Amino acid sequence: MRVAVTGSIATDHLMTFPGKFVDQLMPDKLDKIALSFLVDTLEIRRGGVAANIAFGLGYLGLRPLLVGTVGSDFSDYREWLEQHGVDTSEVRESTHQHTARFVGTTDTDMNQIASFYPGAMTEDRSIDLGELAGRVDLVLIGASDPDAMLAFTKQCVASRIPFAADTSWQLARLDGEQVKTLMTGAEYLFCNEYEATLTVHKTGWTAAELTDQVGVQITTLGGRGARIDRAGHEPIMVPAVPGVEPAEPTGAGDAFRSGFLAAISWGLSLERAAQLGNIVAVHALESTGPQEYQLHPEPLTERFAAAYGDEAAAEIARHYI
């Protein structure tokens, strides 16, 4: 299965605060927040949800097609992605804007406060995904310029290209009708537990009605693993990987999507897909930077077996050796 990935392509500026955000928040003053966090470290890494997901898919051997807009400062990043199996032929270069930038600060509880400057990403709205009809089997519509996300969804529907919805970071900028447009008819919907609740709140749908709008809803649950919902089926609960030593959370959700879509591309079950998603997410979580992890077949299979059993690991090993 050939996957095209849309969404942000960015440089990440990752900082760590040696305390807890919650200790600095005064419940009776939340309407007048004025805070500055003195951080201990700054790491500058390659990032952006689309590039992160494509990186993971490329590492797993799928040769994904990355779609988006970057600045003239992207040449080294492009080379990096190509070296890791990503097709960047549909990445366009802006003549006057820089590549997008993510700035995030993480506390000791792995909570994160972040800002995002879109830069060249705002030009994604001029891309026509209809041109990919017949060339790809699935388009993941990730967090990007909101107008581009809406346009991509309509283009996929019009051109009958199956798509996966991944609104994630852009939920705060979208109203209820826009969220409905982005999700209705999606083959897959990716979200975390908070995003699923916010989606229900914004759309006015019940949780069951949300599930009815998509083929498969995948909800990541942090340290509790993941849940898969489909209309007319019992939920599939997939436990988390044990023994995780987190370093920095940026990109863990993107890595989950990489693992999940890779397993689906190999024709494996939804349960196996979520298990591989969890395994790849852990590799990202234990690294500082969303594209700094490595996926070597033997240790990955060993960790998979320890978490989900030898039979499950054998299925993965048949495709990733």
mmCIF file of C-alpha atoms in Angstrom:
data_model
loop_
_atom_site.group_PDB
_atom_site.id
_atom_site.type_symbol
_atom_site.label_atom_id
_atom_site.label_comp_id
_atom_site.label_asym_id
_atom_site.label_seq_id
_atom_site.Cartn_x
_atom_site.Cartn_y
_atom_site.Cartn_z
ATOM 1 C CA MET A 1 0.000 0.000 0.000
ATOM 2 C CA ARG A 2 1.404 3.383 -1.033
ATOM 3 C CA VAL A 3 0.790 6.112 1.551
ATOM 4 C CA ALA A 4 0.967 9.863 0.965
ATOM 5 C CA VAL A 5 1.447 11.980 4.078
ATOM 6 C CA THR A 6 0.359 15.614 4.332
ATOM 7 C CA GLY A 7 0.775 17.987 7.261
ATOM 8 C CA SER A 8 3.465 20.098 8.809
ATOM 9 C CA ILE A 9 7.150 19.869 7.928
ATOM 10 C CA ALA A 10 9.063 21.803 10.551
ATOM 11 C CA THR A 11 12.126 22.431 12.653
ATOM 12 C CA ASP A 12 11.570 21.594 16.338
ATOM 13 C CA HIS A 13 13.025 23.650 19.192
ATOM 14 C CA LEU A 14 12.656 21.411 22.261
ATOM 15 C CA MET A 15 13.221 22.673 25.802
ATOM 16 C CA THR A 16 12.907 21.088 29.248
ATOM 17 C CA PHE A 17 11.633 22.722 32.431
ATOM 18 C CA PRO A 18 12.946 21.066 35.644
ATOM 19 C CA GLY A 19 9.630 21.300 37.467
ATOM 20 C CA LYS A 20 5.895 20.812 37.001
ATOM 21 C CA PHE A 21 3.730 23.248 35.074
ATOM 22 C CA VAL A 22 0.797 22.476 37.356
ATOM 23 C CA ASP A 23 2.691 23.848 40.370
ATOM 24 C CA GLN A 24 2.877 27.249 38.673
ATOM 25 C CA LEU A 25 -0.818 27.491 37.772
ATOM 26 C CA MET A 26 -3.099 29.346 40.189
ATOM 27 C CA PRO A 27 -6.671 27.985 39.796
ATOM 28 C CA ASP A 28 -8.286 31.347 40.579
ATOM 29 C CA LYS A 29 -6.079 33.220 38.079
ATOM 30 C CA LEU A 30 -6.298 31.038 34.977
ATOM 31 C CA ASP A 31 -7.960 33.893 33.079
ATOM 32 C CA LYS A 32 -4.879 36.091 33.659
ATOM 33 C CA ILE A 33 -1.934 33.770 33.034
ATOM 34 C CA ALA A 34 1.475 35.473 32.725
ATOM 35 C CA LEU A 35 4.241 32.905 33.071
ATOM 36 C CA SER A 36 7.809 32.402 31.911
ATOM 37 C CA PHE A 37 9.654 29.118 32.411
ATOM 38 C CA LEU A 38 13.442 29.137 32.772
ATOM 39 C CA VAL A 39 14.504 25.990 30.928
ATOM 40 C CA ASP A 40 17.573 23.819 31.348
ATOM 41 C CA THR A 41 18.126 22.504 27.830
ATOM 42 C CA LEU A 42 17.459 23.365 24.195
ATOM 43 C CA GLU A 43 17.594 20.772 21.410
ATOM 44 C CA ILE A 44 17.004 21.705 17.759
ATOM 45 C CA ARG A 45 15.676 18.770 15.770
ATOM 46 C CA ARG A 46 13.922 17.885 12.523
ATOM 47 C CA GLY A 47 10.151 17.624 12.966
ATOM 48 C CA GLY A 48 6.635 18.372 11.758
ATOM 49 C CA VAL A 49 3.875 15.779 11.943
ATOM 50 C CA ALA A 50 3.958 14.826 8.258
ATOM 51 C CA ALA A 51 7.727 14.544 8.120
ATOM 52 C CA ASN A 52 7.785 12.566 11.390
ATOM 53 C CA ILE A 53 5.176 10.086 10.168
ATOM 54 C CA ALA A 54 6.885 9.757 6.800
ATOM 55 C CA PHE A 55 10.240 9.194 8.528
ATOM 56 C CA GLY A 56 8.835 6.274 10.515
ATOM 57 C CA LEU A 57 7.141 4.756 7.473
ATOM 58 C CA GLY A 58 10.330 5.120 5.478
ATOM 59 C CA TYR A 59 12.366 3.482 8.217
ATOM 60 C CA LEU A 60 9.950 0.533 8.113
ATOM 61 C CA GLY A 61 10.504 0.183 4.363
ATOM 62 C CA LEU A 62 7.310 1.665 2.900
ATOM 63 C CA ARG A 63 8.714 4.541 0.787
ATOM 64 C CA PRO A 64 5.931 7.055 1.693
ATOM 65 C CA LEU A 65 5.231 10.148 -0.412
ATOM 66 C CA LEU A 66 5.635 13.335 1.625
ATOM 67 C CA VAL A 67 3.452 16.251 0.484
ATOM 68 C CA GLY A 68 3.865 19.847 1.696
ATOM 69 C CA THR A 69 5.630 23.187 1.394
ATOM 70 C CA VAL A 70 8.968 24.214 2.916
ATOM 71 C CA GLY A 71 11.420 27.108 2.765
ATOM 72 C CA SER A 72 14.754 27.432 1.000
ATOM 73 C CA ASP A 73 16.399 26.230 4.230
ATOM 74 C CA PHE A 74 15.135 22.660 3.645
ATOM 75 C CA SER A 75 17.933 21.125 1.542
ATOM 76 C CA ASP A 76 19.730 19.275 4.371
ATOM 77 C CA TYR A 77 16.422 18.095 5.808
ATOM 78 C CA ARG A 78 15.321 16.804 2.385
ATOM 79 C CA GLU A 79 18.524 14.800 2.054
ATOM 80 C CA TRP A 80 17.986 13.307 5.532
ATOM 81 C CA LEU A 81 14.465 12.161 4.693
ATOM 82 C CA GLU A 82 15.494 10.685 1.355
ATOM 83 C CA GLN A 83 18.254 8.741 3.121
ATOM 84 C CA HIS A 84 15.573 7.270 5.394
ATOM 85 C CA GLY A 85 13.283 6.072 2.635
ATOM 86 C CA VAL A 86 10.974 9.067 2.146
ATOM 87 C CA ASP A 87 9.934 10.216 -1.337
ATOM 88 C CA THR A 88 10.143 14.046 -1.203
ATOM 89 C CA SER A 89 9.316 14.661 -4.859
ATOM 90 C CA GLU A 90 5.999 16.310 -3.876
ATOM 91 C CA VAL A 91 7.578 18.667 -1.317
ATOM 92 C CA ARG A 92 7.420 22.192 -2.757
ATOM 93 C CA GLU A 93 9.767 25.055 -1.898
ATOM 94 C CA SER A 94 8.432 28.515 -1.061
ATOM 95 C CA THR A 95 10.184 31.465 -2.662
ATOM 96 C CA HIS A 96 9.683 33.810 0.309
ATOM 97 C CA GLN A 97 8.877 31.924 3.532
ATOM 98 C CA HIS A 98 10.913 29.814 5.940
ATOM 99 C CA THR A 99 10.145 26.219 6.871
ATOM 100 C CA ALA A 100 7.640 25.999 9.733
ATOM 101 C CA ARG A 101 8.888 25.998 13.326
ATOM 102 C CA PHE A 102 7.671 24.209 16.460
ATOM 103 C CA VAL A 103 8.728 25.477 19.910
ATOM 104 C CA GLY A 104 7.858 23.219 22.839
ATOM 105 C CA THR A 105 8.706 23.060 26.539
ATOM 106 C CA THR A 106 8.283 19.824 28.508
ATOM 107 C CA ASP A 107 8.114 19.478 32.307
ATOM 108 C CA THR A 108 9.149 16.567 34.536
ATOM 109 C CA ASP A 109 5.704 14.949 34.181
ATOM 110 C CA MET A 110 6.059 14.905 30.356
ATOM 111 C CA ASN A 111 3.426 17.656 30.052
ATOM 112 C CA GLN A 112 4.141 20.047 27.200
ATOM 113 C CA ILE A 113 3.379 23.664 26.322
ATOM 114 C CA ALA A 114 4.063 24.525 22.695
ATOM 115 C CA SER A 115 3.718 27.127 19.971
ATOM 116 C CA PHE A 116 3.859 26.652 16.203
ATOM 117 C CA TYR A 117 4.823 29.109 13.473
ATOM 118 C CA PRO A 118 3.476 27.879 10.100
ATOM 119 C CA GLY A 119 5.722 29.800 7.677
ATOM 120 C CA ALA A 120 5.795 28.069 4.288
ATOM 121 C CA MET A 121 3.141 25.614 5.455
ATOM 122 C CA THR A 122 0.474 28.264 4.757
ATOM 123 C CA GLU A 123 1.085 27.653 1.052
ATOM 124 C CA ASP A 124 -0.123 24.040 1.327
ATOM 125 C CA ARG A 125 -3.602 25.268 0.436
ATOM 126 C CA SER A 126 -2.463 25.631 -3.195
ATOM 127 C CA ILE A 127 -1.650 21.905 -3.493
ATOM 128 C CA ASP A 128 -4.135 19.694 -5.379
ATOM 129 C CA LEU A 129 -4.197 16.129 -4.067
ATOM 130 C CA GLY A 130 -6.451 15.114 -6.950
ATOM 131 C CA GLU A 131 -3.244 14.713 -8.932
ATOM 132 C CA LEU A 132 -2.363 11.733 -6.713
ATOM 133 C CA ALA A 133 -5.391 9.686 -7.762
ATOM 134 C CA GLY A 134 -4.177 6.313 -8.992
ATOM 135 C CA ARG A 135 -0.703 6.907 -7.553
ATOM 136 C CA VAL A 136 -1.424 6.310 -3.856
ATOM 137 C CA ASP A 137 -3.728 4.016 -1.880
ATOM 138 C CA LEU A 138 -4.200 6.230 1.179
ATOM 139 C CA VAL A 139 -3.614 9.877 2.083
ATOM 140 C CA LEU A 140 -3.023 10.806 5.704
ATOM 141 C CA ILE A 141 -4.322 14.348 6.216
ATOM 142 C CA GLY A 142 -2.271 15.581 9.145
ATOM 143 C CA ALA A 143 -2.218 18.845 11.064
ATOM 144 C CA SER A 144 -1.331 21.640 8.662
ATOM 145 C CA ASP A 145 -2.781 24.924 7.497
ATOM 146 C CA PRO A 146 -6.521 24.539 8.340
ATOM 147 C CA ASP A 147 -7.623 25.694 4.881
ATOM 148 C CA ALA A 148 -5.270 23.164 3.318
ATOM 149 C CA MET A 149 -6.619 20.364 5.517
ATOM 150 C CA LEU A 150 -10.192 21.158 4.483
ATOM 151 C CA ALA A 151 -9.204 21.393 0.823
ATOM 152 C CA PHE A 152 -7.278 18.092 0.994
ATOM 153 C CA THR A 153 -10.273 16.314 2.518
ATOM 154 C CA LYS A 154 -12.622 17.598 -0.193
ATOM 155 C CA GLN A 155 -10.106 16.681 -2.899
ATOM 156 C CA CYS A 156 -9.766 13.131 -1.563
ATOM 157 C CA VAL A 157 -13.542 12.724 -1.460
ATOM 158 C CA ALA A 158 -13.963 14.147 -4.977
ATOM 159 C CA SER A 159 -11.149 11.983 -6.386
ATOM 160 C CA ARG A 160 -12.206 8.913 -4.375
ATOM 161 C CA ILE A 161 -8.858 8.611 -2.661
ATOM 162 C CA PRO A 162 -9.154 6.860 0.745
ATOM 163 C CA PHE A 163 -7.916 9.113 3.548
ATOM 164 C CA ALA A 164 -7.010 9.073 7.213
ATOM 165 C CA ALA A 165 -7.912 12.069 9.397
ATOM 166 C CA ASP A 166 -5.396 13.331 11.942
ATOM 167 C CA THR A 167 -6.472 16.795 13.140
ATOM 168 C CA SER A 168 -4.397 16.646 16.365
ATOM 169 C CA TRP A 169 -2.646 19.993 16.907
ATOM 170 C CA GLN A 170 -5.114 21.974 14.795
ATOM 171 C CA LEU A 171 -8.262 21.127 16.758
ATOM 172 C CA ALA A 172 -7.909 24.389 18.675
ATOM 173 C CA ARG A 173 -8.179 26.387 15.416
ATOM 174 C CA LEU A 174 -11.123 24.476 13.942
ATOM 175 C CA ASP A 175 -14.820 24.993 14.596
ATOM 176 C CA GLY A 176 -17.332 22.164 14.884
ATOM 177 C CA GLU A 177 -18.434 22.163 11.244
ATOM 178 C CA GLN A 178 -14.833 22.121 10.053
ATOM 179 C CA VAL A 179 -14.043 19.181 12.325
ATOM 180 C CA LYS A 180 -17.053 17.315 10.958
ATOM 181 C CA THR A 181 -15.871 17.944 7.384
ATOM 182 C CA LEU A 182 -12.374 16.664 8.137
ATOM 183 C CA MET A 183 -13.578 13.433 9.726
ATOM 184 C CA THR A 184 -16.676 12.376 7.836
ATOM 185 C CA GLY A 185 -15.868 9.473 5.536
ATOM 186 C CA ALA A 186 -12.319 8.916 6.768
ATOM 187 C CA GLU A 187 -11.005 5.365 6.573
ATOM 188 C CA TYR A 188 -9.083 5.992 9.791
ATOM 189 C CA LEU A 189 -9.250 8.647 12.507
ATOM 190 C CA PHE A 190 -6.209 9.145 14.748
ATOM 191 C CA CYS A 191 -6.469 11.046 18.025
ATOM 192 C CA ASN A 192 -5.393 10.924 21.636
ATOM 193 C CA GLU A 193 -7.820 10.715 24.544
ATOM 194 C CA TYR A 194 -8.038 14.490 25.039
ATOM 195 C CA GLU A 195 -8.493 15.145 21.324
ATOM 196 C CA ALA A 196 -11.296 12.569 21.150
ATOM 197 C CA THR A 197 -13.119 14.348 23.988
ATOM 198 C CA LEU A 198 -12.560 17.761 22.388
ATOM 199 C CA THR A 199 -13.827 16.453 19.051
ATOM 200 C CA VAL A 200 -17.057 15.246 20.671
ATOM 201 C CA HIS A 201 -17.437 18.625 22.382
ATOM 202 C CA LYS A 202 -16.849 20.662 19.209
ATOM 203 C CA THR A 203 -18.997 18.577 16.870
ATOM 204 C CA GLY A 204 -21.860 17.897 19.253
ATOM 205 C CA TRP A 205 -21.660 14.224 18.300
ATOM 206 C CA THR A 206 -21.709 11.509 20.926
ATOM 207 C CA ALA A 207 -18.705 9.194 21.099
ATOM 208 C CA ALA A 208 -20.765 6.550 19.266
ATOM 209 C CA GLU A 209 -21.819 9.032 16.578
ATOM 210 C CA LEU A 210 -18.168 9.977 16.051
ATOM 211 C CA THR A 211 -17.279 6.332 15.507
ATOM 212 C CA ASP A 212 -20.131 6.047 12.996
ATOM 213 C CA GLN A 213 -18.557 8.761 10.818
ATOM 214 C CA VAL A 214 -15.268 6.935 10.226
ATOM 215 C CA GLY A 215 -14.154 3.459 9.312
ATOM 216 C CA VAL A 216 -11.770 2.925 12.229
ATOM 217 C CA GLN A 217 -11.116 5.246 15.181
ATOM 218 C CA ILE A 218 -7.728 4.809 16.847
ATOM 219 C CA THR A 219 -7.295 6.546 20.199
ATOM 220 C CA THR A 220 -3.900 6.585 21.891
ATOM 221 C CA LEU A 221 -4.092 6.431 25.690
ATOM 222 C CA GLY A 222 -0.551 7.295 26.752
ATOM 223 C CA GLY A 223 0.685 4.879 29.398
ATOM 224 C CA ARG A 224 -2.479 2.765 28.987
ATOM 225 C CA GLY A 225 -1.826 1.847 25.352
ATOM 226 C CA ALA A 226 -4.417 2.350 22.627
ATOM 227 C CA ARG A 227 -8.069 1.640 21.837
ATOM 228 C CA ILE A 228 -9.592 0.816 18.452
ATOM 229 C CA ASP A 229 -13.298 1.493 17.835
ATOM 230 C CA ARG A 230 -15.473 0.500 14.890
ATOM 231 C CA ALA A 231 -19.221 0.815 14.534
ATOM 232 C CA GLY A 232 -20.893 -2.496 15.337
ATOM 233 C CA HIS A 233 -17.772 -4.030 16.908
ATOM 234 C CA GLU A 234 -16.466 -4.326 20.446
ATOM 235 C CA PRO A 235 -13.498 -2.028 21.162
ATOM 236 C CA ILE A 236 -10.030 -3.524 20.826
ATOM 237 C CA MET A 237 -7.844 -2.619 23.799
ATOM 238 C CA VAL A 238 -4.099 -2.828 23.201
ATOM 239 C CA PRO A 239 -1.922 -2.483 26.322
ATOM 240 C CA ALA A 240 1.122 -0.247 26.448
ATOM 241 C CA VAL A 241 4.691 -1.466 26.107
ATOM 242 C CA PRO A 242 6.186 -2.122 29.562
ATOM 243 C CA GLY A 243 9.523 -0.838 30.835
ATOM 244 C CA VAL A 244 9.520 2.491 29.017
ATOM 245 C CA GLU A 245 12.117 5.111 29.974
ATOM 246 C CA PRO A 246 10.774 8.378 28.498
ATOM 247 C CA ALA A 247 13.167 11.120 27.462
ATOM 248 C CA GLU A 248 10.958 13.614 25.570
ATOM 249 C CA PRO A 249 7.393 13.175 24.214
ATOM 250 C CA THR A 250 7.536 15.159 20.957
ATOM 251 C CA GLY A 251 6.760 12.924 17.990
ATOM 252 C CA ALA A 252 5.604 9.859 19.922
ATOM 253 C CA GLY A 253 2.085 10.141 18.496
ATOM 254 C CA ASP A 254 3.493 10.540 14.994
ATOM 255 C CA ALA A 255 5.629 7.452 15.489
ATOM 256 C CA PHE A 256 2.529 5.519 16.578
ATOM 257 C CA ARG A 257 0.846 6.456 13.312
ATOM 258 C CA SER A 258 3.901 5.258 11.375
ATOM 259 C CA GLY A 259 3.818 1.853 13.013
ATOM 260 C CA PHE A 260 0.060 1.502 12.681
ATOM 261 C CA LEU A 261 -0.017 2.394 8.986
ATOM 262 C CA ALA A 262 2.988 0.185 8.240
ATOM 263 C CA ALA A 263 1.215 -2.840 9.721
ATOM 264 C CA ILE A 264 -1.976 -2.007 7.804
ATOM 265 C CA SER A 265 0.099 -1.723 4.624
ATOM 266 C CA TRP A 266 1.455 -5.211 5.305
ATOM 267 C CA GLY A 267 -2.100 -6.559 5.596
ATOM 268 C CA LEU A 268 -1.934 -7.233 9.349
ATOM 269 C CA SER A 269 -4.826 -6.977 11.811
ATOM 270 C CA LEU A 270 -5.906 -3.792 13.583
ATOM 271 C CA GLU A 271 -4.679 -5.204 16.884
ATOM 272 C CA ARG A 272 -1.259 -5.948 15.432
ATOM 273 C CA ALA A 273 -1.185 -2.475 13.872
ATOM 274 C CA ALA A 274 -1.798 -0.806 17.236
ATOM 275 C CA GLN A 275 0.847 -3.001 18.843
ATOM 276 C CA LEU A 276 3.433 -1.957 16.266
ATOM 277 C CA GLY A 277 2.278 1.629 16.714
ATOM 278 C CA ASN A 278 2.971 1.362 20.426
ATOM 279 C CA ILE A 279 6.407 -0.137 19.838
ATOM 280 C CA VAL A 280 7.499 2.570 17.391
ATOM 281 C CA ALA A 281 6.043 5.284 19.659
ATOM 282 C CA VAL A 282 8.158 4.011 22.548
ATOM 283 C CA HIS A 283 11.297 4.316 20.429
ATOM 284 C CA ALA A 284 10.440 7.974 19.771
ATOM 285 C CA LEU A 285 9.491 8.601 23.409
ATOM 286 C CA GLU A 286 12.848 7.289 24.586
ATOM 287 C CA SER A 287 14.709 9.695 22.264
ATOM 288 C CA THR A 288 15.085 13.475 22.298
ATOM 289 C CA GLY A 289 13.694 14.563 18.953
ATOM 290 C CA PRO A 290 10.989 12.933 16.825
ATOM 291 C CA GLN A 291 13.361 11.519 14.210
ATOM 292 C CA GLU A 292 16.304 10.480 16.360
ATOM 293 C CA TYR A 293 15.213 6.908 17.098
ATOM 294 C CA GLN A 294 16.416 3.790 15.309
ATOM 295 C CA LEU A 295 14.375 0.729 14.359
ATOM 296 C CA HIS A 296 16.725 -2.224 13.980
ATOM 297 C CA PRO A 297 14.773 -5.397 13.137
ATOM 298 C CA GLU A 298 16.216 -7.769 15.743
ATOM 299 C CA PRO A 299 15.873 -5.595 18.879
ATOM 300 C CA LEU A 300 12.477 -4.339 17.661
ATOM 301 C CA THR A 301 11.243 -7.918 17.274
ATOM 302 C CA GLU A 302 12.625 -8.891 20.675
ATOM 303 C CA ARG A 303 10.865 -5.983 22.345
ATOM 304 C CA PHE A 304 7.680 -6.798 20.463
ATOM 305 C CA ALA A 305 7.823 -10.394 21.714
ATOM 306 C CA ALA A 306 8.378 -9.260 25.306
ATOM 307 C CA ALA A 307 5.369 -6.942 25.117
ATOM 308 C CA TYR A 308 2.907 -8.919 22.989
ATOM 309 C CA GLY A 309 4.177 -12.478 22.649
ATOM 310 C CA ASP A 310 6.242 -14.559 20.257
ATOM 311 C CA GLU A 311 3.418 -15.202 17.777
ATOM 312 C CA ALA A 312 2.715 -11.494 17.370
ATOM 313 C CA ALA A 313 6.420 -10.743 16.990
ATOM 314 C CA ALA A 314 6.763 -13.433 14.336
ATOM 315 C CA GLU A 315 4.068 -11.742 12.240
ATOM 316 C CA ILE A 316 5.976 -8.452 12.360
ATOM 317 C CA ALA A 317 9.301 -10.155 11.629
ATOM 318 C CA ARG A 318 7.945 -11.630 8.392
ATOM 319 C CA HIS A 319 7.588 -8.085 7.038
ATOM 320 C CA TYR A 320 10.417 -6.227 8.777
ATOM 321 C CA ILE A 321 13.654 -8.175 8.676
#
